[in-house]
Amino acid sequence: DSVLSLWMAVLVTSVMPLCAGAAEWGSLKGQLVFDGTPPESKSIQNIAPDTEFCSKNELVDDTLVVGEERGLANAFVYLYLKKGKTVAVHPDLAEPSDKPVVLDNKGCQFVPHIALIRTGQPLVVRNSDPTGHNTNASLAKNGAFNVLIAANQSQKMTLSKAESLPLPVQCNVHPFMKGYMLVRDDPYMTVTDETGAFEISKIPAGNHEFQFWQERIGYLKNCKYEGGELNRRGRVKLDIQGGADLDLGKIEVPASLIK
């Protein structure tokens, strides 16, 4: 029995490294660049009903933000999965973070403008302003919610279902206040920074489809990059190689796509 136990221990020990190394992971990155003359940034004029307080903040229309190097900010990039499909998740990201995503009503705007939330991760809706706000989220799978938050108060909740697209958040008290949130089952989502750059890491190796979407434009359809282009729904199938970074380089977003 002792010989058999020793043999089994050796076998398990020898197999474990093979199993641990069976799954490989890679990353995806690139840069969304606006092709054309971007529209001028417009300040928000109608800031009733709290004109005295809200006018103290520099409020601008941030539905389309283009940086100095023509980088398109605040665009969503995420793994697209057909209904009923799942994806392997890197062990480091297997469980949703217990750190809450905070969506703040601050300075008469939503901060952050875009919230990325994983199912099961706490969401805290906060009001840091001295005036009342409500947070009205028009979610599809999770159902819409409309939370009235008094000054300097917050409310915690958890969203349990993935949404196929980013969906709007607004304040009905201050109609100029708008933002977006994306709720997914997996961690493979991001938003472009002020330079238009994005990166998603620890993606399982294999062929995957990715979605590109921006609130003013919608689907980033037929946008070209060196070696390919997004389809009419702003999606592209890509081969992620284990241990490698797939860099799409600059993805041109034509000005003609602006609605």
PDB file of C-alpha atoms in Angstrom:
ATOM      1  CA  ASP A   1       0.000   0.000   0.000  1.00  0.00           C
ATOM      2  CA  SER A   2       2.819   2.390   0.860  1.00  0.00           C
ATOM      3  CA  VAL A   3       4.472   1.722  -2.519  1.00  0.00           C
ATOM      4  CA  LEU A   4       1.167   2.345  -4.320  1.00  0.00           C
ATOM      5  CA  SER A   5       0.586   5.577  -2.399  1.00  0.00           C
ATOM      6  CA  LEU A   6       4.092   6.781  -3.234  1.00  0.00           C
ATOM      7  CA  TRP A   7       3.582   5.963  -6.916  1.00  0.00           C
ATOM      8  CA  MET A   8       0.271   7.859  -6.982  1.00  0.00           C
ATOM      9  CA  ALA A   9       1.870  10.878  -5.311  1.00  0.00           C
ATOM     10  CA  VAL A  10       4.646  10.947  -7.907  1.00  0.00           C
ATOM     11  CA  LEU A  11       2.097  10.642 -10.735  1.00  0.00           C
ATOM     12  CA  VAL A  12      -0.073  13.499  -9.442  1.00  0.00           C
ATOM     13  CA  THR A  13       2.983  15.709  -8.894  1.00  0.00           C
ATOM     14  CA  SER A  14       4.204  15.080 -12.424  1.00  0.00           C
ATOM     15  CA  VAL A  15       0.810  15.775 -13.996  1.00  0.00           C
ATOM     16  CA  MET A  16       0.008  18.976 -12.076  1.00  0.00           C
ATOM     17  CA  PRO A  17       2.502  21.219 -13.890  1.00  0.00           C
ATOM     18  CA  LEU A  18       1.138  19.978 -17.228  1.00  0.00           C
ATOM     19  CA  CYS A  19      -2.419  20.819 -16.213  1.00  0.00           C
ATOM     20  CA  ALA A  20      -1.416  24.201 -14.828  1.00  0.00           C
ATOM     21  CA  GLY A  21       0.294  25.090 -18.077  1.00  0.00           C
ATOM     22  CA  ALA A  22      -2.447  23.742 -20.334  1.00  0.00           C
ATOM     23  CA  ALA A  23      -4.304  27.045 -20.584  1.00  0.00           C
ATOM     24  CA  GLU A  24      -2.435  29.872 -22.299  1.00  0.00           C
ATOM     25  CA  TRP A  25      -3.234  33.548 -22.204  1.00  0.00           C
ATOM     26  CA  GLY A  26      -2.558  36.568 -24.379  1.00  0.00           C
ATOM     27  CA  SER A  27      -3.574  40.196 -24.684  1.00  0.00           C
ATOM     28  CA  LEU A  28      -5.156  42.623 -27.139  1.00  0.00           C
ATOM     29  CA  LYS A  29      -4.340  46.290 -27.554  1.00  0.00           C
ATOM     30  CA  GLY A  30      -4.666  49.108 -30.046  1.00  0.00           C
ATOM     31  CA  GLN A  31      -5.637  52.755 -30.468  1.00  0.00           C
ATOM     32  CA  LEU A  32      -8.847  54.286 -31.791  1.00  0.00           C
ATOM     33  CA  VAL A  33      -8.020  57.383 -33.845  1.00  0.00           C
ATOM     34  CA  PHE A  34     -10.602  59.853 -35.155  1.00  0.00           C
ATOM     35  CA  ASP A  35     -10.251  60.324 -38.901  1.00  0.00           C
ATOM     36  CA  GLY A  36     -11.405  63.820 -39.798  1.00  0.00           C
ATOM     37  CA  THR A  37     -12.131  67.105 -38.079  1.00  0.00           C
ATOM     38  CA  PRO A  38     -13.660  66.446 -34.659  1.00  0.00           C
ATOM     39  CA  PRO A  39     -16.665  68.521 -33.621  1.00  0.00           C
ATOM     40  CA  GLU A  40     -15.990  71.404 -31.274  1.00  0.00           C
ATOM     41  CA  SER A  41     -16.533  70.752 -27.600  1.00  0.00           C
ATOM     42  CA  LYS A  42     -19.719  72.542 -26.547  1.00  0.00           C
ATOM     43  CA  SER A  43     -20.497  73.770 -23.067  1.00  0.00           C
ATOM     44  CA  ILE A  44     -23.852  72.815 -21.583  1.00  0.00           C
ATOM     45  CA  GLN A  45     -26.046  75.895 -21.279  1.00  0.00           C
ATOM     46  CA  ASN A  46     -29.320  74.631 -19.808  1.00  0.00           C
ATOM     47  CA  ILE A  47     -28.320  73.558 -16.314  1.00  0.00           C
ATOM     48  CA  ALA A  48     -31.604  74.110 -14.488  1.00  0.00           C
ATOM     49  CA  PRO A  49     -32.886  73.524 -11.861  1.00  0.00           C
ATOM     50  CA  ASP A  50     -29.750  73.975  -9.691  1.00  0.00           C
ATOM     51  CA  THR A  51     -28.248  76.740 -11.796  1.00  0.00           C
ATOM     52  CA  GLU A  52     -26.334  78.395  -8.954  1.00  0.00           C
ATOM     53  CA  PHE A  53     -24.529  75.208  -7.927  1.00  0.00           C
ATOM     54  CA  CYS A  54     -24.156  73.466 -11.293  1.00  0.00           C
ATOM     55  CA  SER A  55     -22.833  76.609 -13.012  1.00  0.00           C
ATOM     56  CA  LYS A  56     -19.758  76.441 -10.764  1.00  0.00           C
ATOM     57  CA  ASN A  57     -18.623  73.353 -12.687  1.00  0.00           C
ATOM     58  CA  GLU A  58     -17.237  73.279 -16.221  1.00  0.00           C
ATOM     59  CA  LEU A  59     -19.956  71.200 -17.855  1.00  0.00           C
ATOM     60  CA  VAL A  60     -19.434  70.175 -21.468  1.00  0.00           C
ATOM     61  CA  ASP A  61     -21.030  67.741 -23.895  1.00  0.00           C
ATOM     62  CA  ASP A  62     -18.832  64.665 -23.429  1.00  0.00           C
ATOM     63  CA  THR A  63     -20.676  62.276 -25.747  1.00  0.00           C
ATOM     64  CA  LEU A  64     -17.696  62.442 -28.135  1.00  0.00           C
ATOM     65  CA  VAL A  65     -14.252  63.177 -26.696  1.00  0.00           C
ATOM     66  CA  VAL A  66     -11.313  63.466 -29.114  1.00  0.00           C
ATOM     67  CA  GLY A  67      -7.820  64.129 -27.711  1.00  0.00           C
ATOM     68  CA  GLU A  68      -5.040  66.273 -29.137  1.00  0.00           C
ATOM     69  CA  GLU A  69      -3.578  63.348 -31.083  1.00  0.00           C
ATOM     70  CA  ARG A  70      -7.069  62.530 -32.445  1.00  0.00           C
ATOM     71  CA  GLY A  71      -7.431  59.695 -29.951  1.00  0.00           C
ATOM     72  CA  LEU A  72     -11.075  58.709 -29.423  1.00  0.00           C
ATOM     73  CA  ALA A  73     -11.708  58.454 -25.692  1.00  0.00           C
ATOM     74  CA  ASN A  74     -14.499  56.646 -23.840  1.00  0.00           C
ATOM     75  CA  ALA A  75     -15.084  53.946 -26.455  1.00  0.00           C
ATOM     76  CA  PHE A  76     -15.936  50.432 -25.271  1.00  0.00           C
ATOM     77  CA  VAL A  77     -13.910  47.400 -26.316  1.00  0.00           C
ATOM     78  CA  TYR A  78     -14.981  44.019 -24.974  1.00  0.00           C
ATOM     79  CA  LEU A  79     -15.196  40.320 -25.680  1.00  0.00           C
ATOM     80  CA  TYR A  80     -18.396  39.504 -27.539  1.00  0.00           C
ATOM     81  CA  LEU A  81     -20.083  36.200 -26.724  1.00  0.00           C
ATOM     82  CA  LYS A  82     -23.156  34.778 -28.399  1.00  0.00           C
ATOM     83  CA  LYS A  83     -26.109  33.901 -26.176  1.00  0.00           C
ATOM     84  CA  GLY A  84     -25.398  30.878 -23.999  1.00  0.00           C
ATOM     85  CA  LYS A  85     -21.664  30.912 -24.680  1.00  0.00           C
ATOM     86  CA  THR A  86     -19.014  31.232 -21.968  1.00  0.00           C
ATOM     87  CA  VAL A  87     -15.274  31.795 -21.957  1.00  0.00           C
ATOM     88  CA  ALA A  88     -12.417  30.522 -19.798  1.00  0.00           C
ATOM     89  CA  VAL A  89     -11.230  33.132 -17.314  1.00  0.00           C
ATOM     90  CA  HIS A  90      -7.662  33.517 -16.099  1.00  0.00           C
ATOM     91  CA  PRO A  91      -7.249  32.254 -12.491  1.00  0.00           C
ATOM     92  CA  ASP A  92      -6.196  35.737 -11.374  1.00  0.00           C
ATOM     93  CA  LEU A  93      -9.544  37.077 -12.597  1.00  0.00           C
ATOM     94  CA  ALA A  94     -11.783  34.098 -11.838  1.00  0.00           C
ATOM     95  CA  GLU A  95     -13.828  35.831  -9.169  1.00  0.00           C
ATOM     96  CA  PRO A  96     -15.355  39.311  -9.454  1.00  0.00           C
ATOM     97  CA  SER A  97     -13.579  41.891  -7.341  1.00  0.00           C
ATOM     98  CA  ASP A  98     -15.222  42.621  -4.011  1.00  0.00           C
ATOM     99  CA  LYS A  99     -14.092  46.224  -4.464  1.00  0.00           C
ATOM    100  CA  PRO A 100     -17.188  48.239  -5.400  1.00  0.00           C
ATOM    101  CA  VAL A 101     -17.530  50.149  -8.639  1.00  0.00           C
ATOM    102  CA  VAL A 102     -18.510  53.655  -7.532  1.00  0.00           C
ATOM    103  CA  LEU A 103     -20.785  55.709  -9.787  1.00  0.00           C
ATOM    104  CA  ASP A 104     -20.785  59.172  -8.303  1.00  0.00           C
ATOM    105  CA  ASN A 105     -23.067  62.133  -8.926  1.00  0.00           C
ATOM    106  CA  LYS A 106     -20.376  64.759  -8.548  1.00  0.00           C
ATOM    107  CA  GLY A 107     -20.203  68.311  -9.838  1.00  0.00           C
ATOM    108  CA  CYS A 108     -23.513  67.778 -11.672  1.00  0.00           C
ATOM    109  CA  GLN A 109     -22.076  64.969 -13.784  1.00  0.00           C
ATOM    110  CA  PHE A 110     -21.560  61.217 -13.515  1.00  0.00           C
ATOM    111  CA  VAL A 111     -18.067  60.255 -12.370  1.00  0.00           C
ATOM    112  CA  PRO A 112     -16.833  58.186 -14.044  1.00  0.00           C
ATOM    113  CA  HIS A 113     -18.658  58.959 -17.259  1.00  0.00           C
ATOM    114  CA  ILE A 114     -18.413  55.264 -18.085  1.00  0.00           C
ATOM    115  CA  ALA A 115     -18.700  52.438 -15.557  1.00  0.00           C
ATOM    116  CA  LEU A 116     -17.493  48.884 -16.254  1.00  0.00           C
ATOM    117  CA  ILE A 117     -19.158  46.366 -13.934  1.00  0.00           C
ATOM    118  CA  ARG A 118     -18.809  42.620 -13.637  1.00  0.00           C
ATOM    119  CA  THR A 119     -21.814  40.565 -12.538  1.00  0.00           C
ATOM    120  CA  GLY A 120     -21.647  39.920  -8.828  1.00  0.00           C
ATOM    121  CA  GLN A 121     -19.405  42.932  -8.205  1.00  0.00           C
ATOM    122  CA  PRO A 122     -20.806  45.553  -5.813  1.00  0.00           C
ATOM    123  CA  LEU A 123     -22.045  48.795  -7.374  1.00  0.00           C
ATOM    124  CA  VAL A 124     -22.273  51.883  -5.184  1.00  0.00           C
ATOM    125  CA  VAL A 125     -24.354  54.792  -6.480  1.00  0.00           C
ATOM    126  CA  ARG A 126     -23.198  57.895  -4.641  1.00  0.00           C
ATOM    127  CA  ASN A 127     -24.154  61.563  -4.497  1.00  0.00           C
ATOM    128  CA  SER A 128     -21.242  63.781  -3.473  1.00  0.00           C
ATOM    129  CA  ASP A 129     -23.116  66.977  -4.312  1.00  0.00           C
ATOM    130  CA  PRO A 130     -24.997  69.196  -1.840  1.00  0.00           C
ATOM    131  CA  THR A 131     -28.087  68.870  -4.040  1.00  0.00           C
ATOM    132  CA  GLY A 132     -30.342  65.899  -4.745  1.00  0.00           C
ATOM    133  CA  HIS A 133     -29.840  63.632  -7.782  1.00  0.00           C
ATOM    134  CA  ASN A 134     -31.402  60.485  -9.134  1.00  0.00           C
ATOM    135  CA  THR A 135     -29.599  57.745 -11.071  1.00  0.00           C
ATOM    136  CA  ASN A 136     -31.839  56.234 -13.730  1.00  0.00           C
ATOM    137  CA  ALA A 137     -30.233  53.250 -15.477  1.00  0.00           C
ATOM    138  CA  SER A 138     -32.061  51.825 -18.477  1.00  0.00           C
ATOM    139  CA  LEU A 139     -30.751  48.275 -18.222  1.00  0.00           C
ATOM    140  CA  ALA A 140     -32.239  45.448 -20.277  1.00  0.00           C
ATOM    141  CA  LYS A 141     -31.403  42.088 -18.666  1.00  0.00           C
ATOM    142  CA  ASN A 142     -31.114  43.438 -15.100  1.00  0.00           C
ATOM    143  CA  GLY A 143     -34.196  45.605 -15.389  1.00  0.00           C
ATOM    144  CA  ALA A 144     -34.208  49.379 -15.147  1.00  0.00           C
ATOM    145  CA  PHE A 145     -33.558  51.026 -11.804  1.00  0.00           C
ATOM    146  CA  ASN A 146     -34.142  54.596 -10.710  1.00  0.00           C
ATOM    147  CA  VAL A 147     -32.479  55.489  -7.437  1.00  0.00           C
ATOM    148  CA  LEU A 148     -33.081  58.831  -5.720  1.00  0.00           C
ATOM    149  CA  ILE A 149     -29.948  59.747  -3.770  1.00  0.00           C
ATOM    150  CA  ALA A 150     -30.044  62.586  -1.272  1.00  0.00           C
ATOM    151  CA  ALA A 151     -27.072  64.918  -0.859  1.00  0.00           C
ATOM    152  CA  ASN A 152     -23.957  63.154   0.453  1.00  0.00           C
ATOM    153  CA  GLN A 153     -25.674  59.761   0.538  1.00  0.00           C
ATOM    154  CA  SER A 154     -25.114  56.477  -1.321  1.00  0.00           C
ATOM    155  CA  GLN A 155     -26.822  53.197  -2.107  1.00  0.00           C
ATOM    156  CA  LYS A 156     -25.247  49.778  -2.737  1.00  0.00           C
ATOM    157  CA  MET A 157     -26.521  47.134  -5.147  1.00  0.00           C
ATOM    158  CA  THR A 158     -25.390  44.125  -7.193  1.00  0.00           C
ATOM    159  CA  LEU A 159     -26.179  43.377 -10.834  1.00  0.00           C
ATOM    160  CA  SER A 160     -26.520  39.690 -11.677  1.00  0.00           C
ATOM    161  CA  LYS A 161     -26.974  39.524 -15.465  1.00  0.00           C
ATOM    162  CA  ALA A 162     -24.678  40.435 -18.343  1.00  0.00           C
ATOM    163  CA  GLU A 163     -25.813  43.088 -20.817  1.00  0.00           C
ATOM    164  CA  SER A 164     -25.032  42.725 -24.527  1.00  0.00           C
ATOM    165  CA  LEU A 165     -24.424  46.458 -25.047  1.00  0.00           C
ATOM    166  CA  PRO A 166     -23.471  49.493 -22.962  1.00  0.00           C
ATOM    167  CA  LEU A 167     -26.612  51.190 -21.670  1.00  0.00           C
ATOM    168  CA  PRO A 168     -27.370  54.777 -20.602  1.00  0.00           C
ATOM    169  CA  VAL A 169     -27.505  56.282 -17.145  1.00  0.00           C
ATOM    170  CA  GLN A 170     -29.112  59.659 -16.562  1.00  0.00           C
ATOM    171  CA  CYS A 171     -30.423  62.025 -13.930  1.00  0.00           C
ATOM    172  CA  ASN A 172     -34.010  63.098 -14.487  1.00  0.00           C
ATOM    173  CA  VAL A 173     -33.616  65.975 -12.042  1.00  0.00           C
ATOM    174  CA  HIS A 174     -30.766  67.324 -14.210  1.00  0.00           C
ATOM    175  CA  PRO A 175     -31.453  66.017 -17.750  1.00  0.00           C
ATOM    176  CA  PHE A 176     -28.030  67.129 -19.032  1.00  0.00           C
ATOM    177  CA  MET A 177     -26.356  64.559 -16.764  1.00  0.00           C
ATOM    178  CA  LYS A 178     -25.672  61.389 -18.759  1.00  0.00           C
ATOM    179  CA  GLY A 179     -23.313  58.425 -18.606  1.00  0.00           C
ATOM    180  CA  TYR A 180     -23.044  54.779 -19.641  1.00  0.00           C
ATOM    181  CA  MET A 181     -22.474  51.444 -17.961  1.00  0.00           C
ATOM    182  CA  LEU A 182     -21.495  48.017 -19.268  1.00  0.00           C
ATOM    183  CA  VAL A 183     -22.261  44.873 -17.264  1.00  0.00           C
ATOM    184  CA  ARG A 184     -20.510  41.634 -18.264  1.00  0.00           C
ATOM    185  CA  ASP A 185     -20.056  38.122 -16.849  1.00  0.00           C
ATOM    186  CA  ASP A 186     -16.329  38.094 -17.638  1.00  0.00           C
ATOM    187  CA  PRO A 187     -13.497  40.583 -17.044  1.00  0.00           C
ATOM    188  CA  TYR A 188     -12.554  41.036 -20.710  1.00  0.00           C
ATOM    189  CA  MET A 189     -13.723  44.607 -21.214  1.00  0.00           C
ATOM    190  CA  THR A 190     -12.150  48.035 -21.217  1.00  0.00           C
ATOM    191  CA  VAL A 191     -12.658  51.628 -22.306  1.00  0.00           C
ATOM    192  CA  THR A 192     -10.259  53.755 -24.347  1.00  0.00           C
ATOM    193  CA  ASP A 193      -8.260  56.410 -22.505  1.00  0.00           C
ATOM    194  CA  GLU A 194      -7.746  60.049 -23.515  1.00  0.00           C
ATOM    195  CA  THR A 195      -5.311  58.979 -26.257  1.00  0.00           C
ATOM    196  CA  GLY A 196      -7.700  56.377 -27.661  1.00  0.00           C
ATOM    197  CA  ALA A 197      -5.517  53.520 -26.390  1.00  0.00           C
ATOM    198  CA  PHE A 198      -6.926  50.302 -24.960  1.00  0.00           C
ATOM    199  CA  GLU A 199      -5.644  46.962 -23.690  1.00  0.00           C
ATOM    200  CA  ILE A 200      -7.282  43.761 -22.462  1.00  0.00           C
ATOM    201  CA  SER A 201      -4.962  41.251 -20.818  1.00  0.00           C
ATOM    202  CA  LYS A 202      -5.050  37.590 -19.717  1.00  0.00           C
ATOM    203  CA  ILE A 203      -7.407  36.544 -22.524  1.00  0.00           C
ATOM    204  CA  PRO A 204      -7.546  32.772 -23.169  1.00  0.00           C
ATOM    205  CA  ALA A 205      -5.677  31.787 -26.321  1.00  0.00           C
ATOM    206  CA  GLY A 206      -7.932  31.077 -29.292  1.00  0.00           C
ATOM    207  CA  ASN A 207     -10.175  32.766 -31.835  1.00  0.00           C
ATOM    208  CA  HIS A 208     -12.451  35.353 -30.226  1.00  0.00           C
ATOM    209  CA  GLU A 209     -14.825  38.073 -31.378  1.00  0.00           C
ATOM    210  CA  PHE A 210     -14.520  41.582 -29.952  1.00  0.00           C
ATOM    211  CA  GLN A 211     -17.053  44.425 -29.899  1.00  0.00           C
ATOM    212  CA  PHE A 212     -16.199  48.116 -30.458  1.00  0.00           C
ATOM    213  CA  TRP A 213     -18.885  50.662 -29.487  1.00  0.00           C
ATOM    214  CA  GLN A 214     -19.086  54.383 -28.677  1.00  0.00           C
ATOM    215  CA  GLU A 215     -22.070  56.243 -27.236  1.00  0.00           C
ATOM    216  CA  ARG A 216     -22.379  58.991 -29.885  1.00  0.00           C
ATOM    217  CA  ILE A 217     -21.597  56.718 -32.834  1.00  0.00           C
ATOM    218  CA  GLY A 218     -22.890  53.347 -31.698  1.00  0.00           C
ATOM    219  CA  TYR A 219     -21.289  50.419 -33.519  1.00  0.00           C
ATOM    220  CA  LEU A 220     -17.840  51.414 -34.820  1.00  0.00           C
ATOM    221  CA  LYS A 221     -18.671  49.802 -38.138  1.00  0.00           C
ATOM    222  CA  ASN A 222     -16.202  49.164 -40.949  1.00  0.00           C
ATOM    223  CA  CYS A 223     -13.349  50.923 -39.146  1.00  0.00           C
ATOM    224  CA  LYS A 224     -10.047  49.941 -40.737  1.00  0.00           C
ATOM    225  CA  TYR A 225      -6.717  49.029 -39.206  1.00  0.00           C
ATOM    226  CA  GLU A 226      -3.573  47.634 -40.783  1.00  0.00           C
ATOM    227  CA  GLY A 227      -4.454  44.091 -41.748  1.00  0.00           C
ATOM    228  CA  GLY A 228      -8.209  44.190 -41.341  1.00  0.00           C
ATOM    229  CA  GLU A 229     -11.382  46.051 -40.419  1.00  0.00           C
ATOM    230  CA  LEU A 230     -14.332  45.871 -38.054  1.00  0.00           C
ATOM    231  CA  ASN A 231     -17.577  44.573 -39.542  1.00  0.00           C
ATOM    232  CA  ARG A 232     -20.869  46.455 -39.891  1.00  0.00           C
ATOM    233  CA  ARG A 233     -21.672  45.795 -36.222  1.00  0.00           C
ATOM    234  CA  GLY A 234     -18.304  47.000 -34.997  1.00  0.00           C
ATOM    235  CA  ARG A 235     -17.011  43.483 -34.356  1.00  0.00           C
ATOM    236  CA  VAL A 236     -13.923  41.594 -35.414  1.00  0.00           C
ATOM    237  CA  LYS A 237     -12.707  38.012 -34.957  1.00  0.00           C
ATOM    238  CA  LEU A 238      -9.108  37.777 -33.808  1.00  0.00           C
ATOM    239  CA  ASP A 239      -6.652  35.011 -32.964  1.00  0.00           C
ATOM    240  CA  ILE A 240      -5.203  35.493 -29.494  1.00  0.00           C
ATOM    241  CA  GLN A 241      -1.887  33.676 -29.118  1.00  0.00           C
ATOM    242  CA  GLY A 242      -0.709  32.373 -25.765  1.00  0.00           C
ATOM    243  CA  GLY A 243       2.086  34.471 -24.270  1.00  0.00           C
ATOM    244  CA  ALA A 244       1.770  37.148 -26.969  1.00  0.00           C
ATOM    245  CA  ASP A 245       0.390  40.679 -27.338  1.00  0.00           C
ATOM    246  CA  LEU A 246      -1.824  41.271 -30.370  1.00  0.00           C
ATOM    247  CA  ASP A 247      -1.439  44.942 -31.306  1.00  0.00           C
ATOM    248  CA  LEU A 248      -3.954  46.212 -33.872  1.00  0.00           C
ATOM    249  CA  GLY A 249      -2.164  49.552 -34.062  1.00  0.00           C
ATOM    250  CA  LYS A 250      -4.271  52.524 -35.121  1.00  0.00           C
ATOM    251  CA  ILE A 251      -7.926  51.876 -35.887  1.00  0.00           C
ATOM    252  CA  GLU A 252      -9.333  54.746 -37.958  1.00  0.00           C
ATOM    253  CA  VAL A 253     -12.805  55.974 -36.962  1.00  0.00           C
ATOM    254  CA  PRO A 254     -14.273  58.054 -39.843  1.00  0.00           C
ATOM    255  CA  ALA A 255     -15.979  61.343 -38.988  1.00  0.00           C
ATOM    256  CA  SER A 256     -18.831  60.201 -41.238  1.00  0.00           C
ATOM    257  CA  LEU A 257     -19.955  57.787 -38.508  1.00  0.00           C
ATOM    258  CA  ILE A 258     -21.049  60.619 -36.199  1.00  0.00           C
ATOM    259  CA  LYS A 259     -24.793  60.684 -35.742  1.00  0.00           C
TER     260      LYS A 259
END
